[in-house]
Coordinates of C-alpha atoms in Angstrom, one line a residue:
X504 CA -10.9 14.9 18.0
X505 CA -13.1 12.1 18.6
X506 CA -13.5 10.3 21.9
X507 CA -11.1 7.1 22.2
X508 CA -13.5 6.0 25.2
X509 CA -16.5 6.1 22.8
X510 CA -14.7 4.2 20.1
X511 CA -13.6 1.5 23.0
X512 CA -17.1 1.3 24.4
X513 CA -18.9 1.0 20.7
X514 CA -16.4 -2.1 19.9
X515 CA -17.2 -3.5 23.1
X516 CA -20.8 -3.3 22.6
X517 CA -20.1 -5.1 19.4
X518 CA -18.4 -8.1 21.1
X519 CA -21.0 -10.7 21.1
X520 CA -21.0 -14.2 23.0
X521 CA -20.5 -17.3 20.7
X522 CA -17.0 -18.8 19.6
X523 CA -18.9 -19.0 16.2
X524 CA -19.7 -16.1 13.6
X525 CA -23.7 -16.7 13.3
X526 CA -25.1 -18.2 10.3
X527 CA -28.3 -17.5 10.5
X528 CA -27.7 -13.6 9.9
X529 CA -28.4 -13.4 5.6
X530 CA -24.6 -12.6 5.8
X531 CA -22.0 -15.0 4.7
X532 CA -18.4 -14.2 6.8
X533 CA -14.9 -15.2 6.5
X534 CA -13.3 -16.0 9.8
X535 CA -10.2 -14.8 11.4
X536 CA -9.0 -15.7 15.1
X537 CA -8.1 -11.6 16.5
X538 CA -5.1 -13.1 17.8
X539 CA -3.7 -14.4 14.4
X540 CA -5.2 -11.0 12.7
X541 CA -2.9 -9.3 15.3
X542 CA 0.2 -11.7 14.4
X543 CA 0.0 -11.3 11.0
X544 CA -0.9 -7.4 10.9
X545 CA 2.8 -7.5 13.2
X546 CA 4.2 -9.4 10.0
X547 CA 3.1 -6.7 7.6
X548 CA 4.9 -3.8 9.1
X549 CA 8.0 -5.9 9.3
X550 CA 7.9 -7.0 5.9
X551 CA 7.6 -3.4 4.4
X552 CA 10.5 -2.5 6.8
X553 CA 12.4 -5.7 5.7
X554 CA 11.7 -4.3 2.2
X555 CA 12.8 -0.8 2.3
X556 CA 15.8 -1.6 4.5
X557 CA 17.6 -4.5 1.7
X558 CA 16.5 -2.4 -1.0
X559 CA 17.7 0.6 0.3
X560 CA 21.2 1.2 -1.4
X561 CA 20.2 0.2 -4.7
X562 CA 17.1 2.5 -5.3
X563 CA 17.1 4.3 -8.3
X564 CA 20.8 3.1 -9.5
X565 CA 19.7 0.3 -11.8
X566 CA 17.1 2.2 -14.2
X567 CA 16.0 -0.6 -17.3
X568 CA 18.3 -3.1 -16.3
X569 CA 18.5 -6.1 -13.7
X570 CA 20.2 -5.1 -10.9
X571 CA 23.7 -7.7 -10.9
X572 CA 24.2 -10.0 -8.3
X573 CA 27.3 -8.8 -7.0
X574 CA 25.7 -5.5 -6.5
X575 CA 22.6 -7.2 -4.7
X576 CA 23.2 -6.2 -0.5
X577 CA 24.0 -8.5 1.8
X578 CA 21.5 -8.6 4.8
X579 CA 22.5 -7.6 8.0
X580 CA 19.3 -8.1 11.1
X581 CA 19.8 -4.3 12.0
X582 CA 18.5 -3.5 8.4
X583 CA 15.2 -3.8 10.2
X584 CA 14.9 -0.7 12.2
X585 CA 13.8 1.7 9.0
X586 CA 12.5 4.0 11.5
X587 CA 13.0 7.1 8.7
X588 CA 11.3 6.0 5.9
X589 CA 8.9 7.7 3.6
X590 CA 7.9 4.1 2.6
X591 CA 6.7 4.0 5.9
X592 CA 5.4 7.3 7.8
X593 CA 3.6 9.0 5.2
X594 CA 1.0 6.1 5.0
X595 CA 1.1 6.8 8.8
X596 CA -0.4 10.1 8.3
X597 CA -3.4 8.8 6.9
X598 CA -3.4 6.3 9.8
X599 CA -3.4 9.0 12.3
X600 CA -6.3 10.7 10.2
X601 CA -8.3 7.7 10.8
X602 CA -7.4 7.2 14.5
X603 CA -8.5 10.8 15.1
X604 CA -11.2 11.8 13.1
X605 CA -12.9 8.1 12.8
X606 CA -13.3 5.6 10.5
X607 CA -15.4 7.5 8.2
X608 CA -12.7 10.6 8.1
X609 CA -13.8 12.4 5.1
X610 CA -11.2 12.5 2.1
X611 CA -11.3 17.1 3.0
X612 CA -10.4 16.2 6.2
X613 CA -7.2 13.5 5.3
X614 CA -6.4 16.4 2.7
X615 CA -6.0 19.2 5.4
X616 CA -4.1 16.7 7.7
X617 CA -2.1 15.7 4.7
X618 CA -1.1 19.3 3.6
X619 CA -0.1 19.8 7.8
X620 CA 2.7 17.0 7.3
X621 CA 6.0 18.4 7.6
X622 CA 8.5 15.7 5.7
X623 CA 9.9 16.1 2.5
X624 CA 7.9 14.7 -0.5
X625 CA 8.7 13.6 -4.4
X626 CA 6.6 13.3 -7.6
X627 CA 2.9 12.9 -6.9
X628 CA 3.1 13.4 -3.2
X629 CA 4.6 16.4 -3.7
X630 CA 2.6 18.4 -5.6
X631 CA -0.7 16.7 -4.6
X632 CA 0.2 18.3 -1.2
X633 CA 1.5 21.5 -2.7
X634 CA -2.2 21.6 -4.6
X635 CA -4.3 21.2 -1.3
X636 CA -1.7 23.9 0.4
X637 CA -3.1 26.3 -2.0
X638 CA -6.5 25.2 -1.7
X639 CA -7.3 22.4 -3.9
X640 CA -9.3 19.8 -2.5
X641 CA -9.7 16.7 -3.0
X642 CA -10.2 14.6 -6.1
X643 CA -8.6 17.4 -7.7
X644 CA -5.6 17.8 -5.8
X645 CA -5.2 14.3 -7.6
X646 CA -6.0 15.3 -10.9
X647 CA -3.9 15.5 -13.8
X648 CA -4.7 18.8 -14.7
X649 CA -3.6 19.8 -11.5
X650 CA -1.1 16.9 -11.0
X651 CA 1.7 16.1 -13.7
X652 CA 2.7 12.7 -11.5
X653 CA -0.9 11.5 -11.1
X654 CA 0.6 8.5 -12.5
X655 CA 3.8 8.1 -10.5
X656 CA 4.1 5.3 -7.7
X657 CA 2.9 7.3 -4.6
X658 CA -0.4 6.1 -3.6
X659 CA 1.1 2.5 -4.5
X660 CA 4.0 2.8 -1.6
X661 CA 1.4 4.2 0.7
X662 CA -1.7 2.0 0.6
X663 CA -0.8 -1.0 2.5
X664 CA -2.4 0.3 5.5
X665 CA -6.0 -0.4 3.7
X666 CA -5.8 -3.7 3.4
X667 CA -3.8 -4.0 6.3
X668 CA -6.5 -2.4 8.5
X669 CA -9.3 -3.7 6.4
X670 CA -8.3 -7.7 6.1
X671 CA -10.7 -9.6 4.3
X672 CA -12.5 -6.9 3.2
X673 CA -10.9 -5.6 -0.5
X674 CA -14.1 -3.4 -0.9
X675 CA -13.0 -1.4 2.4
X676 CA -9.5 -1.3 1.1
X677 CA -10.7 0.5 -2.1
X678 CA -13.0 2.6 -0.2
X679 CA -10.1 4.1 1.3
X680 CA -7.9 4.6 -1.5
X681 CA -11.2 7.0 -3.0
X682 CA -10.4 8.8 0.2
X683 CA -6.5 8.7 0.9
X684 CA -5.3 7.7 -2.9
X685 CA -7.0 10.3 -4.7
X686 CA -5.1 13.0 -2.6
X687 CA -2.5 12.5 -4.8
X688 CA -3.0 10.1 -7.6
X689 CA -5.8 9.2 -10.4
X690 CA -6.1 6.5 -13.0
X691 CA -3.5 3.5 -12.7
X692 CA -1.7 5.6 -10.1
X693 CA -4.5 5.2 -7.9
X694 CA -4.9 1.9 -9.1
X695 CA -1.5 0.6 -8.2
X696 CA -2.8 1.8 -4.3
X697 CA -5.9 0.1 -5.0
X698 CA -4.7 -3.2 -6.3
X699 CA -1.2 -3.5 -3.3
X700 CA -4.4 -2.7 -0.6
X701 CA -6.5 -5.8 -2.1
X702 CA -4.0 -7.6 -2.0
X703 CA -2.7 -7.3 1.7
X704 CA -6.1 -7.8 2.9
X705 CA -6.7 -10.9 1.2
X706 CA -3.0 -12.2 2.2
X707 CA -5.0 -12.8 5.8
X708 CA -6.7 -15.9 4.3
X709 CA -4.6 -16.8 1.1
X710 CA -1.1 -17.8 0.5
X711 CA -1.0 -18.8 -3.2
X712 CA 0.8 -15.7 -4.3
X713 CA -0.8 -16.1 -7.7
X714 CA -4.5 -16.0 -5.8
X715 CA -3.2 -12.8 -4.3
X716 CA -2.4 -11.3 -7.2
X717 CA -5.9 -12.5 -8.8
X718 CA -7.4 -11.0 -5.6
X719 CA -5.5 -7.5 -6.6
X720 CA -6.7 -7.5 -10.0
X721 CA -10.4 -7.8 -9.0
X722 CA -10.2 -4.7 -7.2
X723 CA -9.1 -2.8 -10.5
X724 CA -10.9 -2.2 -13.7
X725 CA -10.1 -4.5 -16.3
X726 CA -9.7 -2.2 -19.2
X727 CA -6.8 -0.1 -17.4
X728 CA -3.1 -0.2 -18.5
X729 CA -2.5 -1.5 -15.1
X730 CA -4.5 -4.3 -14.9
X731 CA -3.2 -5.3 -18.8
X732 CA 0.3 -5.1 -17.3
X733 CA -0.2 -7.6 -14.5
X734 CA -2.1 -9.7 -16.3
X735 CA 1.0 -9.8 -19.2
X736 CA 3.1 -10.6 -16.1
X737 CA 0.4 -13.8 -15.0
X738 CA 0.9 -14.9 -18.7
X739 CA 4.8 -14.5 -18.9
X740 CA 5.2 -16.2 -15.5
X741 CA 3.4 -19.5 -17.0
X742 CA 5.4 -19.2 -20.0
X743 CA 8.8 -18.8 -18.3
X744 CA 8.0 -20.3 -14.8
X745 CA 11.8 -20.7 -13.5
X746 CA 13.2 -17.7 -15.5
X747 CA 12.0 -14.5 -14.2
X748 CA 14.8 -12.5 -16.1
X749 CA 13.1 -13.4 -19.4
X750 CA 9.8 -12.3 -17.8
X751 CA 11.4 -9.1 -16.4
X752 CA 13.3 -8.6 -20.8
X753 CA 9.7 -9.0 -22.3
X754 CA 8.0 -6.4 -19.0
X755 CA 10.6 -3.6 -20.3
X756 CA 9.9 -4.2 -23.8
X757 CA 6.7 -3.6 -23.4
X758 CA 6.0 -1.2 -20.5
X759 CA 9.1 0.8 -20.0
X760 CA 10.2 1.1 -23.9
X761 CA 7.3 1.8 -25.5
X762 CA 5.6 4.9 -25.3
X763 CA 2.4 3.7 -26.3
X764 CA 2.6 2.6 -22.3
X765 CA 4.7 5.8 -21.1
X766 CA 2.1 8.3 -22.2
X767 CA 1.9 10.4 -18.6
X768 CA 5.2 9.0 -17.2
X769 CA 7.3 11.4 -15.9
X770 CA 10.9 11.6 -15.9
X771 CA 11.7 9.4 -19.3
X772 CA 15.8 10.3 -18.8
X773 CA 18.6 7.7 -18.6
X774 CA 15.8 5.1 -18.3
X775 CA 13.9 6.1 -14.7
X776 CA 10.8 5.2 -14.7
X777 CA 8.5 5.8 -11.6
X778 CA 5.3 4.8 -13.5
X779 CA 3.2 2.9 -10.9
X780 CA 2.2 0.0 -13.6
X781 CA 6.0 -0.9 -14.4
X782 CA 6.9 -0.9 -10.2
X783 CA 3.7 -2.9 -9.1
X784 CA 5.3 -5.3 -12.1
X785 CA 8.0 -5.3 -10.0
X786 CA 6.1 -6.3 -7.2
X787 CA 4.6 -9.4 -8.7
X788 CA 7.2 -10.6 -10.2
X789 CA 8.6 -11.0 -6.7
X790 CA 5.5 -12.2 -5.1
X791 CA 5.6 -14.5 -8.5
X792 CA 9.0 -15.9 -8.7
X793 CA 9.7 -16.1 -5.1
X794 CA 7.2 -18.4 -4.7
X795 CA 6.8 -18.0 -0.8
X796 CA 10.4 -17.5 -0.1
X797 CA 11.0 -14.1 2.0
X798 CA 14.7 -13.6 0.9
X799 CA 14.1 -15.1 -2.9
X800 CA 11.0 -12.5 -3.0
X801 CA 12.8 -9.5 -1.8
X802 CA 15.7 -10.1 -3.7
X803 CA 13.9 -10.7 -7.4
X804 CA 11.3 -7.6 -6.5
X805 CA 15.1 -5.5 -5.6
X806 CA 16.7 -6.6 -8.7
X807 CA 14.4 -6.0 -11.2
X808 CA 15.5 -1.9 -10.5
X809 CA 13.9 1.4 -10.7
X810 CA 12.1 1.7 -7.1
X811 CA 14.2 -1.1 -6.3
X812 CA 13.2 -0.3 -2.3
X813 CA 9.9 0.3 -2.2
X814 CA 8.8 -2.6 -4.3
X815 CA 10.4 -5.4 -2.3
X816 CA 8.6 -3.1 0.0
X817 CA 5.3 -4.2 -1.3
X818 CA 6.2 -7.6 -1.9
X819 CA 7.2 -8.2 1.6
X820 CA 4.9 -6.8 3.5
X821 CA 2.2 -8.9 1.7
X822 CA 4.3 -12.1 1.7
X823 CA 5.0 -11.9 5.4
X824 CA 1.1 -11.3 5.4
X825 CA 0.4 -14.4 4.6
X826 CA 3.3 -16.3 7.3
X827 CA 2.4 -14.2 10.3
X828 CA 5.2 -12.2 12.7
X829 CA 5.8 -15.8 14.9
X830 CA 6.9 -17.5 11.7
X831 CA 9.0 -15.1 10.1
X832 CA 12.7 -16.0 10.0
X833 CA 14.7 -14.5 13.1
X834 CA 16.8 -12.5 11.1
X835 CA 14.3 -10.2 10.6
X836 CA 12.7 -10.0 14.2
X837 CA 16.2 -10.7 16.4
X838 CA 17.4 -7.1 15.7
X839 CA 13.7 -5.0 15.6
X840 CA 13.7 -2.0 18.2
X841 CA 10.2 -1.6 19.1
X842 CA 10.5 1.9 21.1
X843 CA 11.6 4.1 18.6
X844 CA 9.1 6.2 16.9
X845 CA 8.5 6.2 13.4
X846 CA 10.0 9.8 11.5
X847 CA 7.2 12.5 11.7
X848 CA 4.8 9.9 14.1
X849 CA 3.9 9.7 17.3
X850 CA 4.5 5.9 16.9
X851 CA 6.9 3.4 18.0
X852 CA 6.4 -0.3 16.7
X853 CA 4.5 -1.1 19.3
X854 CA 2.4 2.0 19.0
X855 CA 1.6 1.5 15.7
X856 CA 0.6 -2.3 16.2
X857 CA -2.2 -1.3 18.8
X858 CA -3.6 1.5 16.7
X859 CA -3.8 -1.0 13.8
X860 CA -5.9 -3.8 15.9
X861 CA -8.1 -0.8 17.1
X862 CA -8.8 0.6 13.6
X863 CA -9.4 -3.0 12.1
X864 CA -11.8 -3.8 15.0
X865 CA -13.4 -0.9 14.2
X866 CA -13.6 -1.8 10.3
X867 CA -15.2 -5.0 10.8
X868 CA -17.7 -3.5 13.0
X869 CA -18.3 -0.3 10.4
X870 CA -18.7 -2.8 7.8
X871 CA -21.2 -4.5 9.2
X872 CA -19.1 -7.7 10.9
X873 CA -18.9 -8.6 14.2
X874 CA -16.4 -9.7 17.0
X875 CA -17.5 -13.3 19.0
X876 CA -15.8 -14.5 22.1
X877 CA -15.6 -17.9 23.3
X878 CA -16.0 -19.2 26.9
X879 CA -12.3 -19.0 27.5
X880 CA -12.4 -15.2 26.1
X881 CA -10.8 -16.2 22.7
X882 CA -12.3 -13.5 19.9
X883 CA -13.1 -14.2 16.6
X884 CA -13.8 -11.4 13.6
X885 CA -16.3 -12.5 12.1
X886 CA -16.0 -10.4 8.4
X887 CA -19.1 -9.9 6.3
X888 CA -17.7 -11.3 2.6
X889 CA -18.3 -8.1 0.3
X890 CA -16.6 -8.4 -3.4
X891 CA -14.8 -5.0 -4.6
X892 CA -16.8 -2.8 -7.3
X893 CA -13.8 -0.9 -9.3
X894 CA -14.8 1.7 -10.9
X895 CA -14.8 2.9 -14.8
X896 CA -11.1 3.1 -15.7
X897 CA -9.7 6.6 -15.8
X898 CA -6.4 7.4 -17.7
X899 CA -4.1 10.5 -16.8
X900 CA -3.6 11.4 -20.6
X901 CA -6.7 11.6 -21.2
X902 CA -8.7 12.3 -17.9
X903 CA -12.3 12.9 -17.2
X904 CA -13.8 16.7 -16.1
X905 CA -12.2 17.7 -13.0
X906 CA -14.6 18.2 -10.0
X907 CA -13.7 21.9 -9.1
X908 CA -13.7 21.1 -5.3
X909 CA -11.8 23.7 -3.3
X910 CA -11.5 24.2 0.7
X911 CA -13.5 26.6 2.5
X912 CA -11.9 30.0 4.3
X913 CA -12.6 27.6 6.9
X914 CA -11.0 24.3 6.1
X915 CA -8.4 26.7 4.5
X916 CA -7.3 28.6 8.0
X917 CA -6.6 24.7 9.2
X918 CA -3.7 24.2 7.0
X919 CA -0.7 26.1 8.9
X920 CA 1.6 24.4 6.7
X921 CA 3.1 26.1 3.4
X922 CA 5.1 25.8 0.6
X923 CA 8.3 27.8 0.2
X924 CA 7.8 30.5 -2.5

């Protein structure tokens, strides 16, 4: 385990003097005040908890149809305390990988502490991690020839911590979905990861929901099924712009009926669908149509079914992004308990909000930023302006040669955890 005194004195070696990020460097920056970073990383976590805990009771009942109003839940402020979520801890685990091991954790070493988890997994996550239990490393824990969910949603529900600890800075994001995403996922199920992480970390400087959708797409390779499906769902949100149930009629024509678009999704009975391309739909459509409005935005990315709780998920967490923990409405602060830990953490709330600032500080300084302070000790990130680079597009049904990458006896004799026979 590294030393948290030798990551504390490296940032603070990094601290310069200066309210202003230098200019005179060869590096252009974006700017972010570390106090609003810190209020708006708060607003993240809440918004994904926000998310989960309205979307809750319907997940998985409304399968290719609009959830009803009548069956839409009514909020209640205790809905906030989703303190047992797998929407929430498992991307923890990859947190804690990072606090321990450093910011440039190696993907063998997030696969070993993945395969030590102890909750319960589905789809992807499941048998990524049964993969490196019996010694498949990563990318080919990930692979579909290894993987029959490499498509599925997981990565997707699990990477807003890359852009949340990376903001401003998509090419970080991505960098860690090579590392964390590809445990479990490849093609447009890593890119649904890669695209909800480019997203949160440009929702520290934009609030147009369409510019963060943009911002998502750049991070993906154009000539993937996923990027074609959120682009249809740009074009059928200019053509219908107050009638998102049109939108969502012509997004299940398209995506969830035809299996021209179904061609490694998993679980085609009774219309479930867990396909990360149709979901992160599902996602836009509420950043989309809710225009800005938390409860509008929940509710649309809730009703349009499926994974009807971890996409409002999504579509919170960046949304409340964007507004920052002080201006969210009270009803989703008034009841938050901020000393209970997380299932399967060591983190409370609080916890998990000073692990956060510590890893983005670090991020900014690994990427080559730095961290002013003024003369009355405000700080400033100052965040070197790097574009993302996706990479060629993969697809799961018909997937490039897998990397034959196993653990060592060594690596091996660190996972204690194992499947039941």
């Amino acid at each position: 385990m590294r030393s948290t005194l030798l990551c504390s004195v490296l940032i603070l070696f990094a601290v310069e003097s200066g309210a202003q990020c230098p200019q005179d460097t060869g590096t252009a920056y974006r700017e972010l005040d570390a106090a609003a970073y810190k209020d708006k990383m708060m607003a993240a976590w809440v918004g994904q908890m926000a998310g989960v805990g309205w979307g809750g009771p319907t997940e998985f009942q409304f399968n290719g149809r609009i959830i009803p109003e009548a069956n839409y839940p009514e909020w209640t402020p205790d809905m906030i305390n989703q303190y047992g979520q797998d929407d929430l801890y498992v991307e923890m685990t990859f947190i804690r990988s990072l606090e321990e091991h450093g910011w440039s954790v190696s993907a063998r070493q997030a696969g070993i502490d993945f395969a030590n988890s102890k909750y319960e997994l589905w789809h992807a996550n499941k048998f990524g991690r049964r993969n490196l239990r019996q010694g498949i490393a990563p990318p080919d824990s990930g692979h579909p020839q290894f993987n029959g969910h490499a498509d599925d949603i997981d990565y997707q529900i699990e990477a807003d911590f890359s852009g949340i600890l990376a903001p401003g800075m998509p090419a970080t994001a991505l960098e860690l979905g090579e590392r964390f995403g590809r445990l479990m996922n490849y093609g447009d199920g890593l890119y649904g990861g890669q695209f909800v992480g480019a997203m949160y970390s440009e929702a520290f400087f934009a609030t147009s929901p369409r510019k963060l959708v943009e911002a998502g797409l750049r991070a993906i390779p154009a000539d993937s099924q996923y990027h074609e499906c959120i682009s249809d769902v740009l074009r059928w949100h200019d053509e219908f712009p107050e009638d998102w149930e049109t939108a969502w009629q012509w997004l299940n024509e398209k995506y969830h009926l035809n299996p021209d678009y179904r061609k490694s999704s998993c679980g085609k009975e009774e219309g479930f669908n867990i396909d990360a391309k149709l979901n992160g739909a599902y996602i836009v459509m509420g950043l989309l149509y809710g225009n800005g409005d938390p409860d509008k935005t929940i509710e649309i990315s809730t009703r349009c079914g499926q994974d009807s709780d971890c996409n409002p998920s999504s579509a919170a967490g960046v949304l409340f992004t964007t507004l920052g923990y002080n201006a969210l409405p009270e009803k989703f602060t008034s009841a938050l308990k901020r000393d209970i830990k997380f299932s399967h953490t060591a983190y409370t709330f609080d916890d998990l909000i000073a692990v956060c600032e510590a890893l983005a500080r670090e991020a900014i300084v690994y990427a080559g930023g730095r961290i002013t302070k003024d003369a009355s000790d405000g700080e400033r990130f100052c965040i070197p302006i790097v574009a993302p680079t996706p990479g060629k597009a993969e697809q799961s049904w018909a997937p490039g040669p897998v990397a034959n990458s196993r653990f060592t006896d060594d690596e091996k004799a660190k996972i204690t955890e194992k499947d039941a026979p």
